[in-house]
PDB file of C-alpha atoms in Angstrom:
ATOM      1  CA  MET A   1      28.023  27.787 -30.297  1.00 56.00           C
ATOM      2  CA  ASP A   2      26.195  30.013 -27.723  1.00 58.00           C
ATOM      3  CA  THR A   3      28.109  33.216 -28.445  1.00 64.00           C
ATOM      4  CA  ARG A   4      24.970  35.035 -26.422  1.00 66.00           C
ATOM      5  CA  PRO A   5      26.888  37.675 -23.778  1.00 71.00           C
ATOM      6  CA  PRO A   6      27.796  36.511 -20.341  1.00 74.00           C
ATOM      7  CA  LEU A   7      25.038  37.454 -17.423  1.00 72.00           C
ATOM      8  CA  SER A   8      25.622  40.310 -15.010  1.00 76.00           C
ATOM      9  CA  PRO A   9      25.400  39.893 -11.438  1.00 76.00           C
ATOM     10  CA  GLU A  10      22.407  41.495 -11.385  1.00 69.00           C
ATOM     11  CA  ASP A  11      20.797  39.321 -13.713  1.00 69.00           C
ATOM     12  CA  ALA A  12      21.886  36.104 -12.881  1.00 70.00           C
ATOM     13  CA  HIS A  13      20.171  36.966  -9.210  1.00 66.00           C
ATOM     14  CA  ALA A  14      17.196  37.608 -10.853  1.00 66.00           C
ATOM     15  CA  LEU A  15      17.426  34.557 -12.638  1.00 68.00           C
ATOM     16  CA  LEU A  16      17.822  32.333  -9.188  1.00 69.00           C
ATOM     17  CA  ASP A  17      14.976  34.387  -7.838  1.00 65.00           C
ATOM     18  CA  TRP A  18      12.698  33.688 -10.395  1.00 60.00           C
ATOM     19  CA  TYR A  19      14.154  29.684  -9.955  1.00 64.00           C
ATOM     20  CA  ALA A  20      13.433  30.105  -6.509  1.00 62.00           C
ATOM     21  CA  ALA A  21       9.565  30.832  -6.951  1.00 57.00           C
ATOM     22  CA  MET A  22       9.224  28.628  -9.666  1.00 56.00           C
ATOM     23  CA  GLY A  23       9.942  25.636  -7.361  1.00 59.00           C
ATOM     24  CA  VAL A  24      13.535  24.892  -8.389  1.00 62.00           C
ATOM     25  CA  ASP A  25      15.126  25.352  -5.275  1.00 62.00           C
ATOM     26  CA  ALA A  26      17.280  21.701  -4.346  1.00 59.00           C
ATOM     27  CA  ALA A  27      19.596  20.419  -5.976  1.00 55.00           C
ATOM     28  CA  ILE A  28      17.853  16.575  -5.749  1.00 54.00           C
ATOM     29  CA  GLU A  29      20.600  14.527  -7.469  1.00 54.00           C
ATOM     30  CA  GLU A  30      23.552  14.954  -9.637  1.00 54.00           C
ATOM     31  CA  GLU A  31      21.981  14.870 -12.996  1.00 58.00           C
ATOM     32  CA  GLY A  32      18.670  16.464 -13.645  1.00 57.00           C
ATOM     33  CA  GLN A  33      16.310  14.355 -15.390  1.00 60.00           C
ATOM     34  CA  ASP A  34      13.081  14.930 -17.555  1.00 65.00           C
ATOM     35  CA  ARG A  35      10.163  14.244 -15.476  1.00 60.00           C
ATOM     36  CA  PHE A  36       7.284  14.996 -18.549  1.00 60.00           C
ATOM     37  CA  ALA A  37       9.090  12.116 -19.882  1.00 67.00           C
ATOM     38  CA  GLU A  38       8.963  10.365 -16.923  1.00 65.00           C
ATOM     39  CA  VAL A  39       5.304  10.879 -16.821  1.00 59.00           C
ATOM     40  CA  ALA A  40       4.837  10.269 -21.228  1.00 63.00           C
ATOM     41  CA  ALA A  41       6.290   6.814 -20.328  1.00 65.00           C
ATOM     42  CA  ARG A  42       4.513   5.529 -17.415  1.00 62.00           C
ATOM     43  CA  ARG A  43       0.772   6.578 -19.278  1.00 60.00           C
ATOM     44  CA  ALA A  44       2.580   4.925 -22.266  1.00 61.00           C
ATOM     45  CA  ALA A  45       2.817   1.839 -19.422  1.00 58.00           C
ATOM     46  CA  ALA A  46      -0.304   1.627 -17.599  1.00 55.00           C
ATOM     47  CA  ALA A  47      -2.878  -0.251 -18.587  1.00 51.00           C
ATOM     48  CA  PRO A  48      -5.808   0.942 -18.665  1.00 53.00           C
ATOM     49  CA  PRO A  49      -8.780   1.140 -15.510  1.00 55.00           C
ATOM     50  CA  PRO A  50     -11.310  -1.506 -15.606  1.00 54.00           C
ATOM     51  CA  ALA A  51     -14.726  -0.439 -16.342  1.00 49.00           C
ATOM     52  CA  PRO A  52     -17.014   0.044 -13.275  1.00 50.00           C
ATOM     53  CA  GLU A  53     -19.942  -2.751 -12.751  1.00 47.00           C
ATOM     54  CA  PRO A  54     -22.697  -1.604 -13.802  1.00 41.00           C
ATOM     55  CA  ALA A  55     -24.157  -1.854 -10.897  1.00 41.00           C
ATOM     56  CA  LEU A  56     -21.999   0.852  -9.429  1.00 41.00           C
ATOM     57  CA  ARG A  57     -22.693   3.083 -12.152  1.00 42.00           C
ATOM     58  CA  ARG A  58     -23.525   6.426 -11.130  1.00 46.00           C
ATOM     59  CA  PRO A  59     -26.203   8.764 -13.347  1.00 48.00           C
ATOM     60  CA  GLY A  60     -24.489  11.431 -15.350  1.00 48.00           C
ATOM     61  CA  PRO A  61     -23.504  12.604 -18.508  1.00 50.00           C
ATOM     62  CA  PRO A  62     -21.465  10.470 -20.615  1.00 51.00           C
ATOM     63  CA  ALA A  63     -17.882  10.844 -21.248  1.00 43.00           C
ATOM     64  CA  GLU A  64     -16.886  12.239 -24.474  1.00 46.00           C
ATOM     65  CA  ALA A  65     -19.822  15.264 -22.990  1.00 49.00           C
ATOM     66  CA  LEU A  66     -17.483  15.935 -20.188  1.00 52.00           C
ATOM     67  CA  ASP A  67     -14.604  18.742 -20.634  1.00 56.00           C
ATOM     68  CA  GLY A  68     -10.998  17.863 -19.656  1.00 71.00           C
ATOM     69  CA  PRO A  69     -11.710  18.856 -16.295  1.00 79.00           C
ATOM     70  CA  GLU A  70     -14.497  16.975 -15.712  1.00 86.00           C
ATOM     71  CA  ARG A  71     -12.625  14.390 -17.455  1.00 88.00           C
ATOM     72  CA  THR A  72     -10.056  14.427 -14.793  1.00 90.00           C
ATOM     73  CA  ALA A  73     -12.061  14.446 -12.164  1.00 90.00           C
ATOM     74  CA  ALA A  74     -14.224  11.288 -12.533  1.00 93.00           C
ATOM     75  CA  ALA A  75     -11.024   9.408 -13.326  1.00 94.00           C
ATOM     76  CA  ALA A  76      -9.565  10.563  -9.935  1.00 96.00           C
ATOM     77  CA  ARG A  77     -13.112   9.317  -8.204  1.00 96.00           C
ATOM     78  CA  ALA A  78     -12.958   6.200 -10.802  1.00 96.00           C
ATOM     79  CA  ALA A  79      -9.071   5.519  -9.650  1.00 96.00           C
ATOM     80  CA  ALA A  80      -9.574   6.116  -5.794  1.00 97.00           C
ATOM     81  CA  SER A  81     -12.899   3.541  -5.531  1.00 96.00           C
ATOM     82  CA  GLY A  82     -11.186   0.929  -6.415  1.00 95.00           C
ATOM     83  CA  ALA A  83      -8.186   0.714  -3.517  1.00 97.00           C
ATOM     84  CA  GLU A  84      -9.350  -1.152  -1.221  1.00 97.00           C
ATOM     85  CA  THR A  85      -6.262  -1.338   1.194  1.00 98.00           C
ATOM     86  CA  LEU A  86      -4.194   2.141   2.011  1.00 98.00           C
ATOM     87  CA  ASP A  87      -1.102   0.426  -0.248  1.00 98.00           C
ATOM     88  CA  GLU A  88      -3.478  -0.101  -3.053  1.00 98.00           C
ATOM     89  CA  LEU A  89      -4.421   3.981  -3.017  1.00 98.00           C
ATOM     90  CA  ARG A  90      -1.034   4.421  -2.689  1.00 98.00           C
ATOM     91  CA  ALA A  91      -0.083   2.531  -5.721  1.00 97.00           C
ATOM     92  CA  ILE A  92      -2.581   3.856  -7.378  1.00 97.00           C
ATOM     93  CA  LEU A  93      -2.201   7.464  -6.562  1.00 97.00           C
ATOM     94  CA  GLU A  94       1.721   6.360  -8.108  1.00 96.00           C
ATOM     95  CA  ARG A  95       0.742   6.056 -11.968  1.00 96.00           C
ATOM     96  CA  PHE A  96      -2.154   8.274 -11.287  1.00 96.00           C
ATOM     97  CA  ASP A  97      -1.266  10.859 -13.384  1.00 94.00           C
ATOM     98  CA  GLY A  98      -4.212  13.679 -13.772  1.00 94.00           C
ATOM     99  CA  CYS A  99      -2.550  16.040 -11.968  1.00 95.00           C
ATOM    100  CA  ALA A 100       0.078  18.408 -13.175  1.00 94.00           C
ATOM    101  CA  LEU A 101       1.555  19.225 -10.009  1.00 96.00           C
ATOM    102  CA  LYS A 102       2.956  15.206  -9.881  1.00 96.00           C
ATOM    103  CA  ALA A 103       5.384  16.423 -12.746  1.00 95.00           C
ATOM    104  CA  THR A 104       7.175  19.308 -10.985  1.00 95.00           C
ATOM    105  CA  ALA A 105       7.081  17.128  -7.680  1.00 96.00           C
ATOM    106  CA  SER A 106      10.492  15.130  -6.320  1.00 95.00           C
ATOM    107  CA  ARG A 107       7.685  12.311  -4.868  1.00 96.00           C
ATOM    108  CA  THR A 108       4.277  11.503  -3.780  1.00 97.00           C
ATOM    109  CA  VAL A 109       3.549  12.747   0.359  1.00 98.00           C
ATOM    110  CA  PHE A 110       1.032  10.393   0.948  1.00 98.00           C
ATOM    111  CA  SER A 111       1.604   9.689   4.862  1.00 98.00           C
ATOM    112  CA  ASP A 112       3.267   9.362   7.912  1.00 98.00           C
ATOM    113  CA  GLY A 113       2.368   7.846  11.324  1.00 97.00           C
ATOM    114  CA  THR A 114       0.237   4.852  12.057  1.00 97.00           C
ATOM    115  CA  PRO A 115      -2.865   3.539   9.419  1.00 95.00           C
ATOM    116  CA  GLY A 116      -5.680   2.523  11.610  1.00 93.00           C
ATOM    117  CA  ALA A 117      -4.938   4.945  14.494  1.00 97.00           C
ATOM    118  CA  ARG A 118      -7.918   7.075  16.402  1.00 98.00           C
ATOM    119  CA  LEU A 119      -6.523  10.378  15.435  1.00 98.00           C
ATOM    120  CA  MET A 120      -6.012  11.423  11.899  1.00 98.00           C
ATOM    121  CA  LEU A 121      -4.643  14.936  10.405  1.00 98.00           C
ATOM    122  CA  VAL A 122      -4.909  16.244   7.068  1.00 98.00           C
ATOM    123  CA  GLY A 123      -3.406  19.437   5.696  1.00 97.00           C
ATOM    124  CA  GLU A 124      -3.534  21.282   2.866  1.00 97.00           C
ATOM    125  CA  ALA A 125      -0.112  19.828   0.755  1.00 97.00           C
ATOM    126  CA  PRO A 126       3.955  18.829   1.509  1.00 97.00           C
ATOM    127  CA  GLY A 127       5.751  22.399   1.094  1.00 96.00           C
ATOM    128  CA  ARG A 128       9.803  21.648   0.527  1.00 95.00           C
ATOM    129  CA  ASP A 129      11.191  19.555   3.321  1.00 96.00           C
ATOM    130  CA  GLU A 130       8.148  16.928   2.461  1.00 97.00           C
ATOM    131  CA  ASP A 131       9.052  16.666  -0.791  1.00 97.00           C
ATOM    132  CA  LEU A 132      12.176  16.044  -0.425  1.00 96.00           C
ATOM    133  CA  SER A 133      11.720  13.204   2.234  1.00 96.00           C
ATOM    134  CA  GLY A 134       8.386  11.765   0.798  1.00 97.00           C
ATOM    135  CA  LEU A 135       6.606  12.032   4.528  1.00 98.00           C
ATOM    136  CA  PRO A 136       4.140  14.999   5.461  1.00 98.00           C
ATOM    137  CA  PHE A 137       4.830  18.227   7.836  1.00 97.00           C
ATOM    138  CA  VAL A 138       8.560  17.479   8.860  1.00 96.00           C
ATOM    139  CA  GLY A 139       9.218  20.904   8.146  1.00 94.00           C
ATOM    140  CA  ARG A 140       9.133  23.816  10.492  1.00 96.00           C
ATOM    141  CA  SER A 141       5.833  23.440  11.166  1.00 96.00           C
ATOM    142  CA  GLY A 142       5.690  19.602  11.105  1.00 97.00           C
ATOM    143  CA  GLN A 143       7.902  19.763  14.079  1.00 97.00           C
ATOM    144  CA  LEU A 144       5.676  22.532  15.769  1.00 98.00           C
ATOM    145  CA  LEU A 145       2.659  20.143  14.954  1.00 98.00           C
ATOM    146  CA  ASP A 146       4.437  16.926  16.791  1.00 98.00           C
ATOM    147  CA  ARG A 147       4.774  19.385  19.694  1.00 97.00           C
ATOM    148  CA  MET A 148       1.357  20.275  19.615  1.00 97.00           C
ATOM    149  CA  LEU A 149       0.566  16.454  19.680  1.00 98.00           C
ATOM    150  CA  ALA A 150       2.768  15.730  22.818  1.00 98.00           C
ATOM    151  CA  ALA A 151       1.438  18.647  24.688  1.00 97.00           C
ATOM    152  CA  ILE A 152      -2.015  16.262  24.800  1.00 97.00           C
ATOM    153  CA  GLY A 153       0.094  13.219  25.226  1.00 97.00           C
ATOM    154  CA  ILE A 154       0.381  12.123  21.704  1.00 97.00           C
ATOM    155  CA  ASP A 155       3.419  11.172  19.791  1.00 94.00           C
ATOM    156  CA  ARG A 156       3.354  10.461  15.501  1.00 94.00           C
ATOM    157  CA  ALA A 157       3.272   7.204  15.280  1.00 95.00           C
ATOM    158  CA  SER A 158       0.557   7.383  18.291  1.00 96.00           C
ATOM    159  CA  ALA A 159      -1.550   9.104  14.718  1.00 98.00           C
ATOM    160  CA  TYR A 160      -1.980   9.040  11.246  1.00 98.00           C
ATOM    161  CA  ILE A 161      -1.013  12.239   8.823  1.00 98.00           C
ATOM    162  CA  ALA A 162      -1.920  13.385   5.341  1.00 98.00           C
ATOM    163  CA  ASN A 163      -2.646  15.912   3.626  1.00 98.00           C
ATOM    164  CA  VAL A 164      -4.698  16.556   0.533  1.00 98.00           C
ATOM    165  CA  ILE A 165      -2.602  16.939  -1.920  1.00 98.00           C
ATOM    166  CA  PRO A 166      -0.120  14.915  -2.728  1.00 98.00           C
ATOM    167  CA  TRP A 167       2.229  16.488  -4.356  1.00 98.00           C
ATOM    168  CA  ARG A 168       4.360  19.821  -3.332  1.00 97.00           C
ATOM    169  CA  PRO A 169       2.765  22.922  -6.180  1.00 96.00           C
ATOM    170  CA  PRO A 170       5.788  24.761  -7.365  1.00 95.00           C
ATOM    171  CA  GLY A 171       7.568  27.376  -5.070  1.00 92.00           C
ATOM    172  CA  ASN A 172       4.807  26.399  -2.363  1.00 92.00           C
ATOM    173  CA  ARG A 173       2.219  28.480  -4.304  1.00 93.00           C
ATOM    174  CA  THR A 174      -1.638  27.707  -3.539  1.00 90.00           C
ATOM    175  CA  PRO A 175      -3.209  24.669  -4.601  1.00 92.00           C
ATOM    176  CA  THR A 176      -5.981  25.799  -8.164  1.00 93.00           C
ATOM    177  CA  PRO A 177      -9.010  24.624  -7.300  1.00 91.00           C
ATOM    178  CA  GLN A 178      -8.834  22.377  -9.963  1.00 93.00           C
ATOM    179  CA  GLU A 179      -6.035  20.687  -8.359  1.00 95.00           C
ATOM    180  CA  LEU A 180      -7.984  20.149  -5.167  1.00 94.00           C
ATOM    181  CA  GLU A 181     -10.723  18.635  -6.713  1.00 94.00           C
ATOM    182  CA  THR A 182      -8.553  16.172  -8.546  1.00 96.00           C
ATOM    183  CA  CYS A 183      -7.226  15.345  -5.936  1.00 97.00           C
ATOM    184  CA  LEU A 184      -9.812  15.415  -3.395  1.00 97.00           C
ATOM    185  CA  PRO A 185     -11.039  11.876  -4.060  1.00 98.00           C
ATOM    186  CA  PHE A 186      -8.146  10.640  -3.232  1.00 98.00           C
ATOM    187  CA  ILE A 187      -8.053  11.984   0.200  1.00 98.00           C
ATOM    188  CA  ARG A 188     -11.503  11.093   0.697  1.00 98.00           C
ATOM    189  CA  ARG A 189     -10.430   8.149  -0.013  1.00 98.00           C
ATOM    190  CA  GLN A 190      -7.591   7.977   2.237  1.00 98.00           C
ATOM    191  CA  ILE A 191     -10.159   9.021   4.959  1.00 98.00           C
ATOM    192  CA  ALA A 192     -12.009   6.454   4.597  1.00 98.00           C
ATOM    193  CA  LEU A 193     -10.209   3.426   4.272  1.00 98.00           C
ATOM    194  CA  ALA A 194      -7.876   4.900   7.579  1.00 98.00           C
ATOM    195  CA  ASP A 195     -11.184   4.429   9.880  1.00 97.00           C
ATOM    196  CA  PRO A 196     -10.149   6.938  12.294  1.00 97.00           C
ATOM    197  CA  ASP A 197     -12.012   7.194  15.237  1.00 97.00           C
ATOM    198  CA  VAL A 198     -11.500  11.725  14.806  1.00 98.00           C
ATOM    199  CA  LEU A 199     -10.263  13.642  12.220  1.00 98.00           C
ATOM    200  CA  VAL A 200      -8.451  16.922  12.550  1.00 98.00           C
ATOM    201  CA  THR A 201      -7.944  19.546   9.103  1.00 98.00           C
ATOM    202  CA  LEU A 202      -5.004  21.452   9.733  1.00 98.00           C
ATOM    203  CA  GLY A 203      -5.931  25.054   8.432  1.00 96.00           C
ATOM    204  CA  GLY A 204      -8.463  26.526   6.039  1.00 95.00           C
ATOM    205  CA  PRO A 205      -7.978  24.835   2.696  1.00 94.00           C
ATOM    206  CA  ALA A 206      -7.972  21.661   3.765  1.00 96.00           C
ATOM    207  CA  ALA A 207     -10.970  22.330   5.946  1.00 96.00           C
ATOM    208  CA  GLN A 208     -12.803  23.844   3.644  1.00 95.00           C
ATOM    209  CA  SER A 209     -12.074  21.310   0.847  1.00 95.00           C
ATOM    210  CA  LEU A 210     -13.247  18.406   3.374  1.00 97.00           C
ATOM    211  CA  PHE A 211     -16.296  19.554   5.047  1.00 96.00           C
ATOM    212  CA  GLN A 212     -16.853  21.944   1.523  1.00 94.00           C
ATOM    213  CA  THR A 213     -17.690  25.006   3.259  1.00 94.00           C
ATOM    214  CA  LYS A 214     -16.238  28.609   2.000  1.00 93.00           C
ATOM    215  CA  GLU A 215     -16.286  29.450   5.579  1.00 94.00           C
ATOM    216  CA  GLY A 216     -12.222  31.476   6.510  1.00 94.00           C
ATOM    217  CA  ILE A 217     -10.930  29.254   9.659  1.00 96.00           C
ATOM    218  CA  LEU A 218     -10.969  32.130  12.314  1.00 95.00           C
ATOM    219  CA  ARG A 219     -14.528  31.213  12.103  1.00 95.00           C
ATOM    220  CA  LEU A 220     -14.703  27.557  11.618  1.00 96.00           C
ATOM    221  CA  ARG A 221     -12.196  26.388  14.148  1.00 96.00           C
ATOM    222  CA  GLY A 222     -13.213  24.538  16.772  1.00 95.00           C
ATOM    223  CA  ARG A 223     -16.282  23.488  15.877  1.00 95.00           C
ATOM    224  CA  TRP A 224     -16.990  20.048  16.142  1.00 97.00           C
ATOM    225  CA  LEU A 225     -18.777  18.159  12.916  1.00 96.00           C
ATOM    226  CA  ASP A 226     -19.625  15.178  11.423  1.00 95.00           C
ATOM    227  CA  TYR A 227     -17.512  13.826   8.977  1.00 97.00           C
ATOM    228  CA  ASP A 228     -19.133  10.616   6.673  1.00 96.00           C
ATOM    229  CA  THR A 229     -16.390   7.706   5.601  1.00 94.00           C
ATOM    230  CA  GLY A 230     -18.654   6.423   3.438  1.00 92.00           C
ATOM    231  CA  ARG A 231     -18.866   3.634   6.484  1.00 91.00           C
ATOM    232  CA  ARG A 232     -19.582   5.666   9.093  1.00 95.00           C
ATOM    233  CA  ARG A 233     -19.903   9.340  10.354  1.00 97.00           C
ATOM    234  CA  ILE A 234     -16.653  10.378  13.055  1.00 97.00           C
ATOM    235  CA  ARG A 235     -16.344  13.792  14.843  1.00 97.00           C
ATOM    236  CA  ALA A 236     -14.575  16.405  12.763  1.00 98.00           C
ATOM    237  CA  LEU A 237     -12.781  19.290  13.974  1.00 98.00           C
ATOM    238  CA  ALA A 238     -11.770  21.951  12.486  1.00 98.00           C
ATOM    239  CA  THR A 239      -7.908  24.464  13.534  1.00 98.00           C
ATOM    240  CA  LEU A 240      -5.331  26.480  12.834  1.00 98.00           C
ATOM    241  CA  HIS A 241      -2.203  25.037  10.695  1.00 97.00           C
ATOM    242  CA  PRO A 242       1.131  24.988  12.164  1.00 97.00           C
ATOM    243  CA  ALA A 243       2.393  27.245   9.957  1.00 96.00           C
ATOM    244  CA  TYR A 244       0.041  30.100  10.498  1.00 97.00           C
ATOM    245  CA  LEU A 245       0.892  29.324  13.777  1.00 98.00           C
ATOM    246  CA  LEU A 246       4.688  29.975  13.064  1.00 97.00           C
ATOM    247  CA  ARG A 247       3.951  33.345  11.400  1.00 96.00           C
ATOM    248  CA  GLN A 248       0.498  34.944  14.057  1.00 96.00           C
ATOM    249  CA  PRO A 249       1.997  32.830  17.504  1.00 96.00           C
ATOM    250  CA  GLY A 250      -0.669  35.278  19.299  1.00 95.00           C
ATOM    251  CA  GLN A 251      -2.746  32.679  17.728  1.00 96.00           C
ATOM    252  CA  LYS A 252      -1.722  29.510  19.997  1.00 97.00           C
ATOM    253  CA  ALA A 253      -4.476  29.629  22.247  1.00 97.00           C
ATOM    254  CA  PHE A 254      -6.914  28.596  19.738  1.00 97.00           C
ATOM    255  CA  ALA A 255      -5.110  26.340  18.217  1.00 97.00           C
ATOM    256  CA  TRP A 256      -4.438  24.753  22.372  1.00 97.00           C
ATOM    257  CA  ARG A 257      -7.981  24.568  22.921  1.00 97.00           C
ATOM    258  CA  ASP A 258      -8.549  22.555  20.153  1.00 98.00           C
ATOM    259  CA  PHE A 259      -6.122  20.041  21.261  1.00 98.00           C
ATOM    260  CA  LYS A 260      -7.662  19.904  24.690  1.00 98.00           C
ATOM    261  CA  ALA A 261     -11.116  19.176  22.920  1.00 98.00           C
ATOM    262  CA  VAL A 262      -9.432  16.400  20.231  1.00 98.00           C
ATOM    263  CA  ARG A 263      -7.980  14.934  23.434  1.00 98.00           C
ATOM    264  CA  ARG A 264     -11.253  14.574  25.637  1.00 97.00           C
ATOM    265  CA  ALA A 265     -12.663  13.452  22.743  1.00 97.00           C
ATOM    266  CA  LEU A 266     -10.132  10.728  21.913  1.00 97.00           C
ATOM    267  CA  ASP A 267     -10.883  10.094  26.313  1.00 96.00           C
ATOM    268  CA  GLY A 268     -14.411   9.877  25.376  1.00 90.00           C
ATOM    269  CA  GLY A 269     -15.899  12.903  26.363  1.00 68.00           C
TER     270      GLY A 269
END
């Protein structure tokens, strides 16, 4: 029997604030689910991945010489490289348990739009609305993104949209460097399989991860870069994240310049 005194209203409010900060901000289902037990069950049921062919092995330290984060990153690279289609990559992500974010997220947020579209947009990570729906960019920032695309004559169905991180960080916190490193092989493979003509990164973290740079987004945006998909080089452009534009509407003029440049690129300019 619990003999603890009931919480005071102040303590109850403080506890709710703490839950919200930790990402517990929505009642998903009537009954709670032990996500950690689900992960353990998937790991127990998953068959070990097949060993790569000798001709495809890259030189490097033996597996036993790698520490935990390096082993996880190596496992992510091996898993991602095994996908030959976007459907296979989605299935691999659903089975992959090397990123702790998966245990706290409601679902994997893989993509929206049309695979094979000429334009692909990549953000950082899902938020609360995306975690609930399973689709990227569906909240307020997603609604702004839809209007930005419409301004250059493109709708969501005419583009392909994804995130570097496919699982929502608790409380929408910034992903850690290790989480980014673990998820990076999957988004790289997703870009290669989607094979767009133009790649647009939304926000600094996505640009820094995919272009391997430490430059801030205000210096990086608006510059055309070459992105190597492994099959070919495509044109790539970094621009401001719609969530940033909601906080700083005075910066929309820069994003408008970038989106007009994207329209010209798609038109062959």
